[in-house]
mmCIF file of C-alpha atoms in Angstrom:
data_model
loop_
_atom_site.group_PDB
_atom_site.id
_atom_site.type_symbol
_atom_site.label_atom_id
_atom_site.label_comp_id
_atom_site.label_asym_id
_atom_site.label_seq_id
_atom_site.Cartn_x
_atom_site.Cartn_y
_atom_site.Cartn_z
ATOM 1 C CA HIS K 1 1.689 -35.414 -12.708
ATOM 2 C CA TYR K 2 3.833 -34.144 -15.381
ATOM 3 C CA ILE K 3 1.379 -31.274 -16.296
ATOM 4 C CA GLY K 4 -0.719 -29.429 -13.660
ATOM 5 C CA GLY K 5 -1.201 -30.984 -10.355
ATOM 6 C CA LYS K 6 -0.689 -30.072 -6.784
ATOM 7 C CA TYR K 7 2.419 -28.063 -7.335
ATOM 8 C CA VAL K 8 0.977 -25.840 -9.965
ATOM 9 C CA GLU K 9 -2.174 -25.351 -7.872
ATOM 10 C CA ARG K 10 -0.017 -24.517 -4.738
ATOM 11 C CA PHE K 11 2.039 -22.014 -6.662
ATOM 12 C CA GLU K 12 -0.998 -20.332 -8.186
ATOM 13 C CA GLN K 13 -2.625 -19.905 -4.725
ATOM 14 C CA GLN K 14 0.466 -18.651 -3.127
ATOM 15 C CA PHE K 15 1.182 -16.167 -5.998
ATOM 16 C CA GLY K 16 -2.551 -14.913 -5.944
ATOM 17 C CA ASN K 17 -2.241 -14.414 -2.183
ATOM 18 C CA TYR K 18 1.134 -12.551 -2.625
ATOM 19 C CA CYS K 19 -0.258 -10.299 -5.371
ATOM 20 C CA GLY K 20 -3.664 -9.748 -3.757
ATOM 21 C CA VAL K 21 -5.791 -11.286 -6.412
ATOM 22 C CA ASP K 22 -8.526 -14.063 -6.497
ATOM 23 C CA LYS K 23 -7.307 -15.874 -9.630
ATOM 24 C CA VAL K 24 -3.835 -16.777 -11.197
ATOM 25 C CA VAL K 25 -3.667 -18.659 -14.404
ATOM 26 C CA SER K 26 -0.139 -20.054 -14.890
ATOM 27 C CA THR K 27 1.079 -20.273 -18.575
ATOM 28 C CA GLY K 28 4.198 -21.462 -20.481
ATOM 29 C CA ASN K 29 5.783 -18.080 -20.590
ATOM 30 C CA GLY K 30 5.066 -14.320 -20.270
ATOM 31 C CA LEU K 31 4.258 -13.554 -23.852
ATOM 32 C CA ASP K 32 1.615 -16.291 -23.777
ATOM 33 C CA ALA K 33 0.255 -14.743 -20.716
ATOM 34 C CA LEU K 34 -0.321 -11.401 -22.128
ATOM 35 C CA THR K 35 -1.569 -12.851 -25.450
ATOM 36 C CA LEU K 36 -4.016 -15.024 -23.564
ATOM 37 C CA ILE K 37 -5.535 -11.993 -21.717
ATOM 38 C CA LEU K 38 -6.282 -10.303 -24.974
ATOM 39 C CA LEU K 39 -7.617 -13.612 -26.473
ATOM 40 C CA ALA K 40 -9.922 -14.251 -23.532
ATOM 41 C CA GLU K 41 -11.266 -10.711 -23.763
ATOM 42 C CA LYS K 42 -12.023 -11.169 -27.282
ATOM 43 C CA GLU K 43 -13.689 -14.487 -26.712
ATOM 44 C CA LEU K 44 -15.837 -12.970 -23.881
ATOM 45 C CA GLY K 45 -16.840 -10.093 -26.159
ATOM 46 C CA ASN K 46 -14.927 -7.474 -24.218
ATOM 47 C CA LEU K 47 -12.834 -6.481 -27.048
ATOM 48 C CA PRO K 48 -13.585 -6.494 -30.715
ATOM 49 C CA PRO K 49 -11.768 -9.023 -32.918
ATOM 50 C CA ASN K 50 -9.244 -6.434 -34.349
ATOM 51 C CA ALA K 51 -9.186 -4.093 -31.271
ATOM 52 C CA LYS K 52 -6.734 -1.145 -31.341
ATOM 53 C CA VAL K 53 -4.536 -1.536 -28.131
ATOM 54 C CA LEU K 54 -2.560 1.636 -27.141
ATOM 55 C CA VAL K 55 0.923 0.460 -25.876
ATOM 56 C CA PRO K 56 4.112 2.409 -25.005
ATOM 57 C CA ALA K 57 6.661 2.692 -27.768
ATOM 58 C CA HIS K 58 9.390 2.264 -25.036
ATOM 59 C CA THR K 59 9.073 -1.470 -24.327
ATOM 60 C CA TYR K 60 10.421 -4.837 -25.259
ATOM 61 C CA ILE K 61 8.996 -6.453 -28.492
ATOM 62 C CA ALA K 62 7.012 -9.035 -26.578
ATOM 63 C CA THR K 63 4.462 -6.412 -25.642
ATOM 64 C CA PHE K 64 3.730 -5.613 -29.360
ATOM 65 C CA LEU K 65 3.760 -9.339 -30.282
ATOM 66 C CA SER K 66 1.064 -10.148 -27.669
ATOM 67 C CA ILE K 67 -1.255 -7.754 -29.464
ATOM 68 C CA VAL K 68 -0.705 -9.117 -32.987
ATOM 69 C CA HIS K 69 -0.805 -12.692 -31.892
ATOM 70 C CA ALA K 70 -4.166 -11.970 -30.551
ATOM 71 C CA GLY K 71 -5.203 -10.590 -33.869
ATOM 72 C CA MET K 72 -5.204 -6.961 -32.787
ATOM 73 C CA GLN K 73 -3.452 -3.783 -33.777
ATOM 74 C CA PRO K 74 -0.830 -2.012 -31.595
ATOM 75 C CA VAL K 75 -1.109 1.671 -31.347
ATOM 76 C CA PRO K 76 2.324 2.938 -30.050
ATOM 77 C CA VAL K 77 2.649 6.246 -28.112
ATOM 78 C CA ASP K 78 5.773 8.087 -27.130
ATOM 79 C CA VAL K 79 6.780 8.282 -23.479
ATOM 80 C CA ASN K 80 7.896 11.417 -21.879
ATOM 81 C CA ASN K 81 9.394 9.420 -19.065
ATOM 82 C CA LEU K 82 10.347 5.871 -18.671
ATOM 83 C CA VAL K 83 6.903 4.414 -18.387
ATOM 84 C CA LEU K 84 3.484 5.506 -19.441
ATOM 85 C CA SER K 85 1.992 8.632 -17.934
ATOM 86 C CA VAL K 86 -1.462 10.257 -18.338
ATOM 87 C CA ASN K 87 -0.080 12.957 -20.723
ATOM 88 C CA ASP K 88 1.147 10.103 -23.009
ATOM 89 C CA LEU K 89 -2.375 8.761 -23.178
ATOM 90 C CA LYS K 90 -4.371 11.781 -23.619
ATOM 91 C CA SER K 91 -3.916 12.359 -27.454
ATOM 92 C CA GLN K 92 -4.647 8.638 -28.447
ATOM 93 C CA ILE K 93 -7.010 7.144 -25.823
ATOM 94 C CA ALA K 94 -10.289 8.113 -27.626
ATOM 95 C CA LYS K 95 -8.946 6.213 -30.734
ATOM 96 C CA VAL K 96 -8.320 2.916 -29.019
ATOM 97 C CA ASP K 97 -10.263 0.088 -27.561
ATOM 98 C CA ALA K 98 -7.798 -0.875 -24.714
ATOM 99 C CA VAL K 99 -4.486 0.054 -23.036
ATOM 100 C CA ILE K 100 -1.551 -2.133 -22.136
ATOM 101 C CA ALA K 101 0.703 -0.494 -19.514
ATOM 102 C CA VAL K 102 4.341 -1.764 -19.167
ATOM 103 C CA ASP K 103 6.294 -1.778 -15.852
ATOM 104 C CA LEU K 104 9.544 -1.472 -17.635
ATOM 105 C CA TYR K 105 12.848 -2.053 -15.546
ATOM 106 C CA GLY K 106 10.472 -2.933 -12.681
ATOM 107 C CA LYS K 107 8.966 0.618 -12.233
ATOM 108 C CA LEU K 108 5.261 0.466 -11.725
ATOM 109 C CA VAL K 109 2.995 2.559 -13.994
ATOM 110 C CA GLY K 110 1.315 5.180 -11.761
ATOM 111 C CA ASP K 111 -2.064 4.648 -10.176
ATOM 112 C CA GLU K 112 -3.324 7.817 -11.871
ATOM 113 C CA VAL K 113 -2.840 6.058 -15.328
ATOM 114 C CA TYR K 114 -5.234 3.344 -14.300
ATOM 115 C CA ALA K 115 -7.610 5.888 -13.000
ATOM 116 C CA PHE K 116 -7.579 7.866 -16.094
ATOM 117 C CA ALA K 117 -8.161 4.783 -18.374
ATOM 118 C CA LYS K 118 -11.071 3.806 -16.111
ATOM 119 C CA ALA K 119 -12.512 7.355 -16.389
ATOM 120 C CA GLU K 120 -12.291 7.028 -20.167
ATOM 121 C CA GLN K 121 -13.922 3.574 -19.898
ATOM 122 C CA LYS K 122 -11.197 1.744 -21.559
ATOM 123 C CA PRO K 123 -9.970 -1.566 -20.034
ATOM 124 C CA ILE K 124 -6.307 -1.324 -19.054
ATOM 125 C CA TYR K 125 -4.090 -4.418 -18.600
ATOM 126 C CA CYS K 126 -0.369 -4.591 -17.663
ATOM 127 C CA ASP K 127 2.750 -6.268 -18.839
ATOM 128 C CA SER K 128 4.251 -6.913 -15.496
ATOM 129 C CA ALA K 129 6.963 -9.171 -16.610
ATOM 130 C CA GLN K 130 9.631 -7.056 -14.735
ATOM 131 C CA SER K 131 7.791 -5.742 -11.634
ATOM 132 C CA HIS K 132 7.273 -8.951 -9.455
ATOM 133 C CA GLY K 133 6.682 -7.658 -5.893
ATOM 134 C CA ALA K 134 6.606 -4.025 -6.448
ATOM 135 C CA ILE K 135 4.117 -1.975 -4.436
ATOM 136 C CA SER K 136 2.118 1.071 -5.790
ATOM 137 C CA SER K 137 1.512 4.368 -3.981
ATOM 138 C CA SER K 138 -1.833 3.101 -2.953
ATOM 139 C CA GLY K 139 -0.438 0.076 -1.337
ATOM 140 C CA ASN K 140 -1.294 -2.398 -4.029
ATOM 141 C CA ARG K 141 1.116 -5.077 -5.255
ATOM 142 C CA SER K 142 2.095 -5.501 -8.857
ATOM 143 C CA GLY K 143 -0.441 -7.848 -10.630
ATOM 144 C CA SER K 144 -3.453 -6.523 -8.705
ATOM 145 C CA ILE K 145 -3.753 -2.975 -10.247
ATOM 146 C CA ALA K 146 -4.888 -3.665 -13.876
ATOM 147 C CA ARG K 147 -7.817 -5.457 -15.085
ATOM 148 C CA ALA K 148 -5.417 -8.436 -15.705
ATOM 149 C CA SER K 149 -1.586 -8.598 -15.566
ATOM 150 C CA ALA K 150 0.942 -10.784 -17.338
ATOM 151 C CA PHE K 151 3.966 -12.108 -15.558
ATOM 152 C CA SER K 152 7.165 -13.764 -17.009
ATOM 153 C CA PHE K 153 9.154 -16.164 -14.910
ATOM 154 C CA TYR K 154 12.072 -16.292 -17.296
ATOM 155 C CA PRO K 155 15.162 -17.138 -15.247
ATOM 156 C CA THR K 156 16.534 -13.549 -15.071
ATOM 157 C CA LYS K 157 13.379 -12.062 -13.576
ATOM 158 C CA ASN K 158 13.119 -11.018 -9.943
ATOM 159 C CA LEU K 159 10.959 -14.184 -9.690
ATOM 160 C CA GLY K 160 12.455 -16.547 -12.010
ATOM 161 C CA ALA K 161 12.089 -20.242 -12.729
ATOM 162 C CA LEU K 162 14.766 -22.555 -13.969
ATOM 163 C CA GLY K 163 13.280 -22.557 -17.413
ATOM 164 C CA ASP K 164 10.278 -20.703 -19.063
ATOM 165 C CA GLY K 165 6.983 -19.902 -17.301
ATOM 166 C CA GLY K 166 4.338 -17.239 -16.988
ATOM 167 C CA ALA K 167 1.139 -16.270 -15.352
ATOM 168 C CA ILE K 168 -1.928 -14.231 -15.577
ATOM 169 C CA THR K 169 -3.146 -12.464 -12.315
ATOM 170 C CA THR K 170 -6.850 -11.034 -12.228
ATOM 171 C CA LYS K 171 -9.805 -10.480 -9.851
ATOM 172 C CA ASP K 172 -12.037 -11.255 -12.802
ATOM 173 C CA HIS K 173 -13.274 -14.918 -12.590
ATOM 174 C CA LEU K 174 -14.727 -15.043 -15.965
ATOM 175 C CA LEU K 175 -11.553 -13.629 -17.552
ATOM 176 C CA ALA K 176 -9.511 -16.172 -15.675
ATOM 177 C CA ALA K 177 -11.649 -19.174 -16.522
ATOM 178 C CA MET K 178 -11.652 -18.188 -20.187
ATOM 179 C CA ALA K 179 -7.825 -17.776 -20.243
ATOM 180 C CA ARG K 180 -7.353 -21.110 -18.658
ATOM 181 C CA LYS K 181 -9.580 -22.771 -21.107
ATOM 182 C CA LEU K 182 -7.800 -21.120 -24.075
ATOM 183 C CA ALA K 183 -4.402 -22.041 -22.461
ATOM 184 C CA ASN K 184 -5.457 -25.630 -22.624
ATOM 185 C CA TYR K 185 -6.521 -25.956 -26.311
ATOM 186 C CA GLY K 186 -9.946 -24.244 -25.762
ATOM 187 C CA ARG K 187 -11.421 -27.437 -24.429
ATOM 188 C CA ASP K 188 -14.289 -28.072 -22.030
ATOM 189 C CA ASN K 189 -13.235 -31.626 -21.437
ATOM 190 C CA ARG K 190 -10.563 -34.035 -22.852
ATOM 191 C CA PHE K 191 -12.257 -34.360 -26.284
ATOM 192 C CA LEU K 192 -14.623 -31.409 -26.583
ATOM 193 C CA ASN K 193 -13.389 -27.924 -27.543
ATOM 194 C CA SER K 194 -15.640 -24.809 -27.726
ATOM 195 C CA ALA K 195 -12.760 -22.208 -28.475
ATOM 196 C CA LYS K 196 -9.802 -22.205 -30.745
ATOM 197 C CA GLY K 197 -7.041 -22.378 -27.988
ATOM 198 C CA VAL K 198 -3.366 -22.912 -27.682
ATOM 199 C CA ASN K 199 -1.117 -25.073 -25.553
ATOM 200 C CA SER K 200 0.475 -23.052 -22.844
ATOM 201 C CA ARG K 201 0.947 -24.450 -19.332
ATOM 202 C CA LEU K 202 3.346 -24.354 -16.455
ATOM 203 C CA ASP K 203 4.975 -27.603 -15.503
ATOM 204 C CA PRO K 204 4.931 -28.610 -11.875
ATOM 205 C CA LEU K 205 8.752 -28.705 -11.655
ATOM 206 C CA GLN K 206 8.896 -25.059 -12.561
ATOM 207 C CA ALA K 207 5.953 -24.475 -10.176
ATOM 208 C CA ALA K 208 7.913 -26.058 -7.387
ATOM 209 C CA PHE K 209 10.889 -23.947 -8.003
ATOM 210 C CA LEU K 210 8.784 -20.845 -8.176
ATOM 211 C CA SER K 211 7.115 -21.556 -4.731
ATOM 212 C CA ASN K 212 10.680 -21.882 -3.259
ATOM 213 C CA ARG K 213 11.802 -18.590 -4.874
ATOM 214 C CA LEU K 214 8.600 -16.644 -4.050
ATOM 215 C CA ALA K 215 9.378 -16.997 -0.176
ATOM 216 C CA GLN K 216 12.591 -14.927 -0.673
ATOM 217 C CA LEU K 217 11.222 -12.400 -3.280
ATOM 218 C CA ASP K 218 10.661 -9.589 -0.873
ATOM 219 C CA SER K 219 14.050 -10.014 0.664
ATOM 220 C CA ASP K 220 15.707 -10.164 -2.803
ATOM 221 C CA ASN K 221 13.808 -6.954 -3.926
ATOM 222 C CA ASN K 222 14.939 -5.087 -0.783
ATOM 223 C CA LYS K 223 18.608 -5.922 -1.669
ATOM 224 C CA ARG K 224 17.978 -4.786 -5.192
ATOM 225 C CA LEU K 225 16.694 -1.410 -3.717
ATOM 226 C CA LEU K 226 19.743 -1.078 -1.500
ATOM 227 C CA VAL K 227 21.937 -1.278 -4.594
ATOM 228 C CA ALA K 228 19.827 1.258 -6.435
ATOM 229 C CA GLN K 229 19.862 3.676 -3.563
ATOM 230 C CA PHE K 230 23.652 3.281 -3.185
ATOM 231 C CA TYR K 231 24.065 4.208 -6.852
ATOM 232 C CA TYR K 232 21.782 7.098 -6.670
ATOM 233 C CA HIS K 233 23.522 8.567 -3.645
ATOM 234 C CA HIS K 234 27.080 8.039 -4.956
ATOM 235 C CA PHE K 235 27.085 8.390 -8.834
ATOM 236 C CA LYS K 236 28.497 11.774 -9.661
ATOM 237 C CA ASN K 237 29.177 11.898 -13.384
ATOM 238 C CA ASP K 238 27.693 14.404 -15.817
ATOM 239 C CA HIS K 239 28.303 11.942 -18.726
ATOM 240 C CA VAL K 240 26.143 9.303 -17.048
ATOM 241 C CA THR K 241 22.529 10.219 -16.584
ATOM 242 C CA LEU K 242 20.143 8.609 -14.125
ATOM 243 C CA ALA K 243 16.279 8.614 -14.188
ATOM 244 C CA ASP K 244 14.843 11.159 -11.812
ATOM 245 C CA ARG K 245 14.732 10.125 -8.066
ATOM 246 C CA GLU K 246 11.089 9.496 -8.222
ATOM 247 C CA PHE K 247 12.041 6.412 -10.185
ATOM 248 C CA LEU K 248 13.409 4.888 -6.874
ATOM 249 C CA ASN K 249 9.865 4.612 -5.672
ATOM 250 C CA HIS K 250 7.295 1.826 -6.519
ATOM 251 C CA ASN K 251 10.043 -0.271 -8.317
ATOM 252 C CA ALA K 252 11.179 -3.778 -8.133
ATOM 253 C CA TRP K 253 14.500 -2.904 -9.732
ATOM 254 C CA HIS K 254 14.599 -5.547 -12.321
ATOM 255 C CA VAL K 255 17.084 -3.439 -14.217
ATOM 256 C CA PHE K 256 19.109 -0.459 -13.108
ATOM 257 C CA PRO K 257 19.120 2.007 -16.131
ATOM 258 C CA VAL K 258 21.502 4.760 -16.949
ATOM 259 C CA PHE K 259 21.679 6.802 -20.177
ATOM 260 C CA VAL K 260 24.936 7.619 -21.933
ATOM 261 C CA ALA K 261 25.467 9.460 -25.155
ATOM 262 C CA ASP K 262 28.285 7.180 -26.563
ATOM 263 C CA ARG K 263 26.895 3.780 -25.402
ATOM 264 C CA GLU K 264 29.386 1.661 -27.179
ATOM 265 C CA HIS K 265 32.246 3.655 -25.822
ATOM 266 C CA PHE K 266 30.836 3.354 -22.257
ATOM 267 C CA GLN K 267 30.040 -0.247 -22.402
ATOM 268 C CA ASN K 268 33.711 -0.973 -23.736
ATOM 269 C CA TYR K 269 35.111 1.054 -20.841
ATOM 270 C CA MET K 270 33.097 -0.775 -18.232
ATOM 271 C CA LEU K 271 34.128 -4.083 -19.664
ATOM 272 C CA GLU K 272 37.753 -3.182 -19.755
ATOM 273 C CA ASN K 273 37.300 -2.567 -16.038
ATOM 274 C CA GLY K 274 35.726 -6.044 -15.404
ATOM 275 C CA ILE K 275 32.041 -4.808 -15.366
ATOM 276 C CA GLU K 276 29.481 -6.385 -17.498
ATOM 277 C CA THR K 277 26.672 -4.136 -18.728
ATOM 278 C CA ASN K 278 23.583 -4.800 -20.908
ATOM 279 C CA VAL K 279 21.049 -2.838 -23.022
ATOM 280 C CA HIS K 280 17.292 -2.956 -22.659
ATOM 281 C CA TYR K 281 16.632 -2.571 -25.538
ATOM 282 C CA PRO K 282 18.840 -1.491 -28.431
ATOM 283 C CA VAL K 283 15.950 -1.217 -31.048
ATOM 284 C CA PRO K 284 12.392 -0.180 -30.307
ATOM 285 C CA PRO K 285 9.643 -2.439 -31.577
ATOM 286 C CA HIS K 286 8.310 0.031 -34.094
ATOM 287 C CA GLN K 287 11.835 0.083 -35.778
ATOM 288 C CA GLN K 288 12.133 -3.750 -35.825
ATOM 289 C CA GLU K 289 11.967 -5.479 -39.250
ATOM 290 C CA ALA K 290 9.141 -7.671 -37.846
ATOM 291 C CA PHE K 291 7.047 -4.431 -37.681
ATOM 292 C CA LYS K 292 7.638 -2.997 -41.096
ATOM 293 C CA GLU K 293 4.171 -1.525 -40.932
ATOM 294 C CA LEU K 294 5.332 0.687 -38.058
ATOM 295 C CA ASN K 295 8.754 1.645 -39.396
ATOM 296 C CA ASP K 296 7.698 5.016 -40.613
ATOM 297 C CA LEU K 297 6.520 6.119 -37.244
ATOM 298 C CA ASN K 298 8.601 8.432 -35.055
ATOM 299 C CA PHE K 299 8.700 8.407 -31.312
ATOM 300 C CA PRO K 300 11.572 10.715 -30.480
ATOM 301 C CA GLN K 301 11.596 10.208 -26.692
ATOM 302 C CA ALA K 302 11.366 6.390 -26.915
ATOM 303 C CA GLU K 303 14.026 6.263 -29.628
ATOM 304 C CA ARG K 304 16.349 8.332 -27.437
ATOM 305 C CA LEU K 305 15.781 6.038 -24.628
ATOM 306 C CA HIS K 306 16.404 2.909 -26.643
ATOM 307 C CA ARG K 307 19.537 4.673 -28.171
ATOM 308 C CA THR K 308 21.205 5.711 -24.898
ATOM 309 C CA GLU K 309 20.170 3.113 -22.163
ATOM 310 C CA VAL K 310 22.728 0.892 -20.344
ATOM 311 C CA SER K 311 21.828 -1.494 -17.653
ATOM 312 C CA LEU K 312 24.365 -1.686 -14.732
ATOM 313 C CA PRO K 313 24.702 -4.559 -12.265
ATOM 314 C CA CYS K 314 21.843 -4.642 -9.674
ATOM 315 C CA HIS K 315 20.823 -7.737 -8.096
ATOM 316 C CA PRO K 316 20.583 -9.501 -4.697
ATOM 317 C CA LEU K 317 24.036 -11.173 -4.676
ATOM 318 C CA MET K 318 26.035 -7.876 -5.023
ATOM 319 C CA SER K 319 28.517 -7.183 -2.245
ATOM 320 C CA PRO K 320 29.207 -3.795 -0.726
ATOM 321 C CA THR K 321 32.716 -4.052 -2.341
ATOM 322 C CA GLU K 322 31.324 -4.610 -5.734
ATOM 323 C CA MET K 323 28.871 -1.805 -5.447
ATOM 324 C CA GLU K 324 31.666 0.523 -4.351
ATOM 325 C CA TYR K 325 33.697 -0.664 -7.387
ATOM 326 C CA VAL K 326 30.900 -0.009 -9.851
ATOM 327 C CA VAL K 327 30.474 3.447 -8.541
ATOM 328 C CA LYS K 328 34.187 4.162 -8.596
ATOM 329 C CA VAL K 329 34.460 2.955 -12.313
ATOM 330 C CA VAL K 330 31.380 5.034 -13.294
ATOM 331 C CA ASN K 331 32.523 8.102 -11.739
ATOM 332 C CA ASN K 332 35.847 7.902 -13.425
ATOM 333 C CA TYR K 333 34.365 7.553 -16.936
#
């Protein structure tokens, strides 16, 4: 078996048990997973063909791309914090057909957002590409909160493969069956196709790697949390802003973000001291050339976050000495 087979089936079962869902549909990557959720909903008649989908302006471009690849329209909203809140939704939710929440940096979107969308009778999905293993305030694991969630297993994720990979998690059997069908050319059997599908499947080698990595995900996430807690306790520099302390909760810590007015200067300073940093992400989707039709929109909070965010080292392999050194350098900036 080079495609599908027992290793893929085993990983899907394991990941479903881990997330607390009935169905997992593995895919070629995370973007495909999110796109296939929307395509499946359209095929099932749960979303109109050109649905308007509310999405946070503060996200990676893949979230927007999934919507347009499904033939739908992204409706961005500004975020007053780092992830969607009920207040962010209120002004737009009556105008849209669905919502995509984004667990950016690993921080889960709050349960109250899902409750609000449900009360407004709007299906809500989740881009969970950065939140593997996080647990909500109600004790639910990432991947089990939304109607359907999309995961990426890109190698740098908390649960990463040794190549590309993705998955859909859901409790809805019809959605899962349609997504699996669409991911396999839309075919009913080898030569009969009843839907216009794509080719997006996880290969068994990546599935085997993922089964191995899944066993240590909780341990790795706990180590990430210890790094984050250490930073919050020891960072003391008015030039480097942290998210509020609530950000520590219900978070998989895929990324540790700080916010600095002169980002380039700060990154150069860190590099001069032997510490690599990154940016997630320099340009918001609505300002990208690929989305010219959205370039005239303004989302001041999201734009400020994209303009000032810097990601510091935060991963399971960091030693106490390395953590102390990062704190020392940051505090001396």
